[in-house]
Amino acid sequence: MTEPLTGEAQRFATVNSLMSAIAGTGRDARRGGYSRPVYSTAELELREWFVAEATARGLAVERDSNGIIWAWWDLPDRHDGGAPAGADPRAGALVTGSHLDSVPGGGPFDGPLGVASALAAFDVLKMREAAGTLARKRAFAIAVFPEEEGSAFGVACLGSRLLTGAIDPVRALNLTDERGTTFADASRAHGLDPDAMGRDELALSRIGDFVELHVEQGRGLNTEDYTDAAGRGPAVAVASSILGHGRWRLSFTGQGNHAGTTLMTDRADPMIAASQAVLAIRSIGAAQPGARATVGRLEPVPGGTNVIASRVDLWIDVRHPDDAVTAALVTRILEQAQQIAALEGCAAELTEESLSATVHFDASLTRALTASAARTVPGTPALATGAGHDAGVLASEVPTGMLFVRNPSGISHSPEEYVEDDDAATGTAALADALGDLL
Ligand code: HGY
Ligand code: MN
Ligand code: MN
């Protein structure tokens, strides 16, 4: 029988009980895994869970005009001549957090692990302050960003893009989900004022540093470079960079018709063009070292079994460390798609939906995170990631950094995404040390 955990070890393990508490929310019986699009019942349930956990911890919980939730641990009223009169006591705060929305049929850890770890790390910091081993110099907040995955409205990191002004609020508000609901209407339905959305100077002035813990997506911690004799990689890594990435809609239009009365020689079938384009996109991506080119979503219109489609929309996700190469790949994809379409008597049109440049995280913050994490995980490595994050969007405005927690298979955006309890607890320990050092 293992000894019951006590003291800080018990709090590190809190992350696992927090994750267990939401393990039933947003399960997708058809796809497997979890489907928690922003403002869905599931994601709203997770928001309520976070607000309840943060409030129970005495954090001051607020939601800003962009729908970002902030749970504040303010400095005690300082009588030692701290912040000058009238100064904002939250200016330059240390902020951590992540997102609660998911991709369709995603795993349980992508997003929520960063939020649960932040709550558990806060428990440790509060314990250290009570024990006199932590003397905070600035305020602290846990932030939860909406629509990180872009699964509902098509643009990744929509909340942090609005906060930083990386997206025009008018464009954001006119984005629609699959039912045609605009982001403005969805936001309004959840008590937000669309006219108040956009770059938020006060909120940005309150972020001195942003640190996001996230499940590792990929096998960086499990390659031979990092695995020990038992085949285990380190539990934690620090992020060095995020691959530039974007998503485009490629629409093929042809002649919708009857599957039975239309001779094979009389067709302009966009499904044929789209299918050949999917193979061409794979070849173009595979031919470019370091590139990723993916088609994960294809929607025929009208989508009838006995109907030749009139249109087929597919979405491409293209990524490469060099943004110019990403652009060149997309240009080549469009050229090939238009040639393929013409041969089928169809047309092809490309629309950019979301684009994020390659991000190199703040060097001094990354060094600090590495030094702090190394107390828990000696030799904490730095890893580049191919996945986008709100920390990547915020990096254009404030110093940001990330900690990754080992995912044995590296699989993500899939029900098979996984983190072992011990590694999650280690991730919390590393996060608590990193945040404590930064506070
Ligand atoms: O798509 C991504 O890279 C991230 O998971 N949103
Ligand atoms: Mn994701
Ligand atoms: Mn994520």
XYZ file of C-alpha atoms and ligand atoms in Angstrom:
447
model
C 0.000 0.000 0.000
C 1.607 3.246 -1.014
C 2.004 5.816 1.753
C -0.661 8.588 1.615
C 0.773 11.741 0.071
C 1.298 14.640 2.443
C 2.310 18.273 2.213
C 3.423 19.552 -1.154
C 3.419 16.117 -2.786
C -0.283 15.924 -1.993
C -0.860 19.245 -3.697
C 1.171 18.279 -6.758
C -1.184 15.297 -7.103
C -4.205 17.600 -6.889
C -3.854 18.050 -10.623
C -4.995 14.459 -11.110
C -8.090 14.773 -8.954
C -8.959 18.016 -10.741
C -8.605 16.268 -14.109
C -10.685 13.312 -12.868
C -13.453 15.696 -11.842
C -13.939 16.810 -15.470
C -13.221 13.476 -17.151
C -16.910 12.970 -17.923
C -17.553 16.414 -19.416
C -18.019 16.637 -23.169
C -17.392 12.988 -24.066
C -18.201 12.369 -27.736
C -19.886 8.956 -28.151
C -19.716 9.109 -31.960
C -16.126 10.287 -32.446
C -14.635 9.033 -29.221
C -12.676 11.367 -26.990
C -14.026 14.828 -26.174
C -15.819 17.507 -28.179
C -15.881 20.749 -26.201
C -16.220 23.607 -28.716
C -16.288 27.104 -27.274
C -19.634 28.086 -25.699
C -20.945 24.509 -26.076
C -22.639 22.969 -23.048
C -19.456 21.023 -22.341
C -17.124 23.990 -22.514
C -19.469 26.101 -20.425
C -19.523 23.293 -17.853
C -15.726 23.364 -17.771
C -15.785 27.156 -17.320
C -18.165 26.735 -14.396
C -15.842 24.070 -12.964
C -12.878 26.418 -13.211
C -14.755 29.358 -11.680
C -15.920 27.158 -8.787
C -12.415 25.773 -8.141
C -10.823 29.218 -8.349
C -13.476 30.839 -6.163
C -13.122 28.042 -3.592
C -9.422 28.951 -3.440
C -10.206 32.571 -2.679
C -9.154 33.835 -6.099
C -11.012 36.873 -7.449
C -12.649 35.643 -10.663
C -13.550 38.033 -13.495
C -14.404 37.697 -17.192
C -13.187 40.375 -19.559
C -14.857 41.844 -22.641
C -13.255 39.201 -24.889
C -14.588 36.310 -22.801
C -11.252 35.501 -21.159
C -11.623 34.410 -17.518
C -9.045 35.807 -15.045
C -8.703 34.360 -11.520
C -6.656 36.850 -9.477
C -4.441 36.334 -6.442
C -3.908 39.967 -5.534
C -1.094 41.209 -3.361
C -2.155 41.836 0.230
C -2.774 45.591 0.728
C 0.755 46.791 0.896
C 1.534 49.347 3.611
C 5.256 49.151 3.066
C 5.263 51.839 0.422
C 4.563 49.262 -2.274
C 2.768 50.328 -5.422
C 2.583 54.156 -5.549
C -0.886 55.549 -4.834
C -3.183 55.197 -7.822
C -0.959 52.629 -9.572
C -2.700 49.488 -10.757
C -1.743 46.792 -8.209
C -2.203 44.174 -10.920
C 0.144 45.812 -13.437
C 2.884 43.460 -14.610
C 1.380 40.446 -12.884
C 2.531 36.889 -13.419
C -0.111 35.021 -15.417
C -0.445 31.318 -16.158
C -3.278 29.309 -17.708
C -4.468 27.738 -20.950
C -7.776 26.820 -22.655
C -10.733 24.497 -22.007
C -12.135 24.104 -25.514
C -11.114 21.088 -27.602
C -10.911 19.850 -31.171
C -13.679 17.467 -32.234
C -12.979 14.037 -30.710
C -9.907 15.361 -28.921
C -8.079 14.154 -25.860
C -8.755 15.181 -22.243
C -5.431 16.945 -21.610
C -5.012 19.482 -24.456
C -5.863 22.701 -22.623
C -7.419 21.476 -19.360
C -4.100 20.059 -18.102
C -2.655 23.581 -18.139
C -5.652 24.945 -16.240
C -5.740 22.125 -13.665
C -1.963 22.322 -13.159
C -2.262 26.081 -12.586
C -4.843 25.503 -9.840
C -2.691 22.807 -8.221
C 0.435 24.970 -8.496
C -1.467 27.814 -6.870
C -2.225 25.497 -3.914
C 1.514 24.916 -3.530
C 2.351 28.626 -3.792
C -0.276 29.490 -1.203
C 1.224 26.849 1.115
C 4.712 28.297 0.608
C 3.513 31.839 1.294
C 1.846 30.636 4.513
C 5.074 28.857 5.479
C 7.024 32.056 4.811
C 9.069 30.528 1.982
C 7.412 32.645 -0.707
C 7.343 36.457 -0.578
C 5.354 37.629 -3.581
C 6.428 40.821 -5.323
C 3.538 41.015 -7.769
C -0.007 39.880 -8.374
C -0.767 36.507 -9.949
C -3.584 35.295 -12.164
C -4.780 32.128 -13.865
C -6.287 32.875 -17.287
C -8.606 30.730 -19.406
C -8.759 31.667 -23.090
C -11.807 30.951 -25.298
C -11.666 29.279 -28.742
C -8.001 28.291 -28.699
C -8.661 25.449 -31.122
C -10.737 27.470 -33.572
C -13.018 24.420 -33.773
C -16.251 26.409 -33.727
C -15.449 29.649 -35.543
C -12.426 28.631 -37.614
C -9.714 30.918 -36.244
C -7.216 29.438 -33.764
C -6.535 31.324 -30.508
C -9.447 33.691 -31.157
C -9.552 34.935 -27.557
C -5.858 35.815 -27.335
C -5.942 37.277 -30.860
C -8.763 39.601 -29.797
C -6.894 40.518 -26.584
C -3.741 41.455 -28.510
C -5.514 42.977 -31.504
C -4.031 40.280 -33.759
C -7.465 39.965 -35.366
C -9.803 42.749 -36.428
C -12.789 42.517 -34.062
C -15.162 43.126 -37.003
C -13.762 40.061 -38.778
C -13.909 38.043 -35.555
C -17.498 38.999 -34.811
C -18.621 37.983 -38.302
C -17.038 34.525 -38.129
C -19.733 31.866 -38.191
C -19.948 28.353 -36.789
C -21.326 25.345 -38.705
C -24.894 26.418 -37.919
C -24.300 29.920 -39.257
C -24.300 31.550 -35.806
C -21.942 34.518 -35.764
C -19.310 34.887 -33.067
C -21.058 38.149 -32.197
C -24.365 36.377 -31.565
C -22.699 33.535 -29.665
C -20.785 36.025 -27.515
C -23.927 38.087 -26.913
C -25.812 34.937 -25.893
C -23.182 34.451 -23.202
C -23.442 37.944 -21.809
C -20.633 39.627 -23.728
C -20.911 42.953 -25.557
C -19.547 42.493 -29.101
C -18.934 46.230 -29.361
C -16.530 46.024 -26.407
C -14.382 43.281 -27.958
C -10.879 43.809 -29.305
C -7.403 44.820 -28.116
C -7.473 45.320 -24.349
C -4.685 47.611 -23.178
C -5.515 47.242 -19.474
C -5.516 43.442 -19.612
C -2.249 43.471 -21.565
C -0.646 45.884 -19.082
C -1.443 43.364 -16.359
C 0.539 40.558 -17.977
C 4.178 40.897 -16.915
C 5.001 37.313 -17.935
C 2.789 34.509 -19.223
C 3.649 30.840 -18.590
C 1.498 28.056 -20.077
C 1.804 24.393 -19.106
C 0.561 22.023 -21.797
C 0.513 18.337 -22.579
C 3.331 17.536 -24.978
C 1.986 17.014 -28.513
C 4.470 14.904 -30.418
C 7.222 12.544 -29.413
C 9.945 15.019 -28.502
C 10.321 13.666 -24.960
C 10.272 10.096 -26.148
C 12.895 10.117 -28.859
C 16.153 8.275 -28.229
C 17.692 11.676 -27.450
C 15.793 11.818 -24.200
C 14.706 8.352 -23.130
C 16.535 6.558 -20.306
C 17.326 2.828 -20.123
C 13.732 2.154 -19.091
C 12.570 3.970 -22.198
C 11.147 6.831 -20.177
C 11.696 10.426 -21.245
C 11.867 13.323 -18.802
C 8.485 14.334 -17.415
C 8.874 17.996 -18.338
C 10.349 20.110 -21.127
C 10.495 23.823 -21.777
C 9.266 25.127 -25.145
C 11.768 26.873 -27.390
C 9.567 27.725 -30.383
C 6.216 27.196 -32.091
C 6.075 26.237 -35.768
C 4.426 28.824 -37.976
C 1.072 27.493 -39.090
C -2.103 28.406 -40.906
C -5.370 27.010 -42.160
C -7.041 27.657 -45.519
C -10.366 26.610 -47.026
C -10.021 25.151 -50.540
C -13.391 25.066 -52.355
C -13.981 23.020 -55.501
C -17.112 23.869 -57.502
C -18.603 21.741 -60.271
C -22.019 20.680 -61.479
C -24.351 19.134 -58.922
C -26.440 16.421 -60.509
C -28.232 13.096 -60.197
C -25.985 10.092 -59.544
C -28.150 7.839 -61.703
C -29.083 9.924 -64.701
C -25.729 11.618 -65.329
C -23.377 9.674 -67.604
C -19.799 9.344 -66.406
C -18.733 11.374 -69.438
C -21.120 14.189 -68.589
C -19.775 15.134 -65.178
C -17.967 18.050 -63.575
C -17.609 16.366 -60.209
C -15.809 18.449 -57.532
C -15.430 15.323 -55.384
C -13.013 13.897 -57.948
C -10.990 17.118 -58.049
C -10.956 17.379 -54.253
C -9.830 13.774 -53.859
C -6.921 14.249 -56.248
C -6.040 17.514 -54.500
C -5.801 15.737 -51.129
C -3.141 13.429 -52.566
C -1.333 16.353 -54.195
C -1.314 18.256 -50.878
C 0.278 15.266 -49.166
C 2.961 15.059 -51.870
C 3.735 18.773 -51.714
C 4.058 18.641 -47.906
C 6.149 15.487 -47.929
C 8.537 16.929 -50.508
C 9.397 19.898 -48.266
C 11.712 18.998 -45.329
C 10.228 20.109 -42.021
C 6.811 20.879 -43.489
C 3.438 19.539 -42.431
C 0.442 19.657 -44.797
C -2.798 18.097 -43.612
C -6.376 17.723 -44.801
C -8.448 16.638 -41.819
C -11.766 18.020 -42.868
C -13.682 17.698 -46.162
C -17.320 18.685 -46.636
C -19.271 17.892 -49.841
C -22.302 20.055 -50.585
C -25.070 18.946 -50.470
C -23.584 15.638 -49.277
C -26.222 13.208 -50.559
C -25.434 9.566 -51.241
C -27.180 9.630 -54.628
C -26.064 13.165 -55.488
C -23.073 14.406 -57.468
C -21.774 17.219 -55.273
C -21.996 20.786 -56.540
C -19.204 21.872 -54.213
C -16.599 20.291 -52.008
C -14.890 22.319 -49.301
C -11.707 21.002 -47.749
C -9.461 22.644 -45.214
C -5.664 22.509 -45.341
C -3.405 22.972 -42.313
C 0.126 23.874 -43.450
C 3.091 24.405 -41.107
C 6.802 25.083 -41.463
C 9.482 26.843 -39.374
C 10.023 29.379 -42.158
C 6.883 31.442 -42.805
C 7.986 32.153 -46.389
C 8.132 28.417 -47.067
C 4.633 27.975 -45.626
C 3.396 30.659 -48.025
C 5.192 29.056 -50.968
C 3.705 25.663 -50.168
C 0.200 27.120 -50.111
C 0.795 28.860 -53.439
C 1.938 25.571 -54.965
C -1.071 23.774 -53.501
C -3.448 26.301 -55.069
C -1.715 26.061 -58.468
C -2.008 22.269 -58.472
C -5.594 22.407 -57.213
C -6.578 24.749 -60.044
C -4.920 22.502 -62.643
C -6.663 19.451 -61.224
C -9.990 21.291 -61.087
C -9.731 22.436 -64.707
C -9.175 18.849 -65.871
C -12.448 17.917 -64.156
C -14.358 20.873 -65.556
C -14.390 22.355 -62.059
C -12.970 25.468 -60.391
C -10.915 25.851 -57.211
C -10.739 28.796 -54.828
C -8.587 29.298 -51.712
C -9.536 31.376 -48.640
C -7.132 31.986 -45.743
C -8.864 31.435 -42.390
C -6.079 31.624 -39.800
C -2.342 32.316 -39.901
C 0.260 32.307 -37.102
C 3.913 33.172 -37.671
C 6.675 31.042 -36.166
C 7.276 32.084 -32.548
C 10.579 31.925 -30.654
C 9.816 32.221 -26.951
C 11.402 34.936 -24.791
C 14.986 33.762 -24.219
C 15.418 34.993 -20.643
C 12.030 33.662 -19.515
C 12.816 30.324 -21.171
C 16.171 30.215 -19.350
C 14.399 30.994 -16.071
C 11.799 28.274 -16.662
C 14.528 25.780 -17.504
C 16.470 26.583 -14.325
C 13.339 26.323 -12.153
C 12.075 23.117 -13.775
C 15.521 21.535 -13.487
C 15.104 21.460 -9.687
C 12.333 18.926 -10.236
C 13.515 17.393 -13.517
C 17.324 17.619 -13.809
C 18.347 18.279 -17.397
C 14.940 19.625 -18.440
C 15.239 19.812 -22.228
C 13.998 22.555 -24.542
C 11.633 21.410 -27.285
C 10.278 23.061 -30.398
C 6.607 22.357 -30.890
C 4.492 21.976 -33.983
C 1.333 22.939 -32.091
C -0.026 26.456 -31.740
C -0.920 27.956 -28.366
C -2.262 31.167 -26.821
C 1.243 31.612 -25.404
C 2.395 31.897 -29.025
C -0.088 34.676 -29.781
C 0.687 36.579 -26.556
C 4.415 36.376 -27.371
C 4.003 39.377 -29.705
C 3.076 41.531 -26.699
C 4.607 40.101 -23.497
C 7.346 37.624 -22.482
C 5.789 34.162 -22.685
C 7.068 30.657 -22.079
C 5.736 27.117 -21.929
C 6.284 23.908 -20.014
C 5.374 20.575 -21.650
C 4.394 17.491 -19.701
C 5.420 14.141 -21.130
C 2.870 12.323 -23.281
C 4.140 8.740 -23.648
C 2.804 8.189 -27.167
C 3.015 11.813 -28.288
C -0.457 11.382 -29.797
C -2.725 14.416 -29.444
C -5.916 15.799 -31.003
C -7.068 12.207 -30.508
C -8.790 10.213 -27.740
C -5.446 8.426 -27.255
C -3.770 11.555 -25.878
C -2.389 10.615 -22.471
C -0.369 11.814 -19.487
C 0.633 9.558 -16.583
C -0.454 10.729 -13.125
C 3.143 10.846 -11.853
C 4.215 13.001 -14.795
C 1.246 15.334 -14.292
C 2.231 15.740 -10.616
C 5.840 16.389 -11.671
C 4.594 18.964 -14.160
C 2.741 20.730 -11.359
C 5.855 20.686 -9.178
C 7.919 22.226 -11.980
C 5.214 24.814 -12.684
C 4.953 25.718 -8.983
C 8.724 26.240 -8.761
C 8.769 28.258 -11.971
C 5.872 30.467 -10.865
C 7.282 30.853 -7.359
C 10.642 31.963 -8.750
C 8.899 34.456 -11.056
C 6.637 35.845 -8.313
O -3.707 23.417 -33.983
C -2.904 23.606 -33.092
O -1.717 23.592 -33.318
C -3.354 23.861 -31.682
O -3.620 22.643 -31.062
N -4.495 24.727 -31.659
Mn -4.890 21.593 -29.564
Mn -3.890 23.310 -26.691
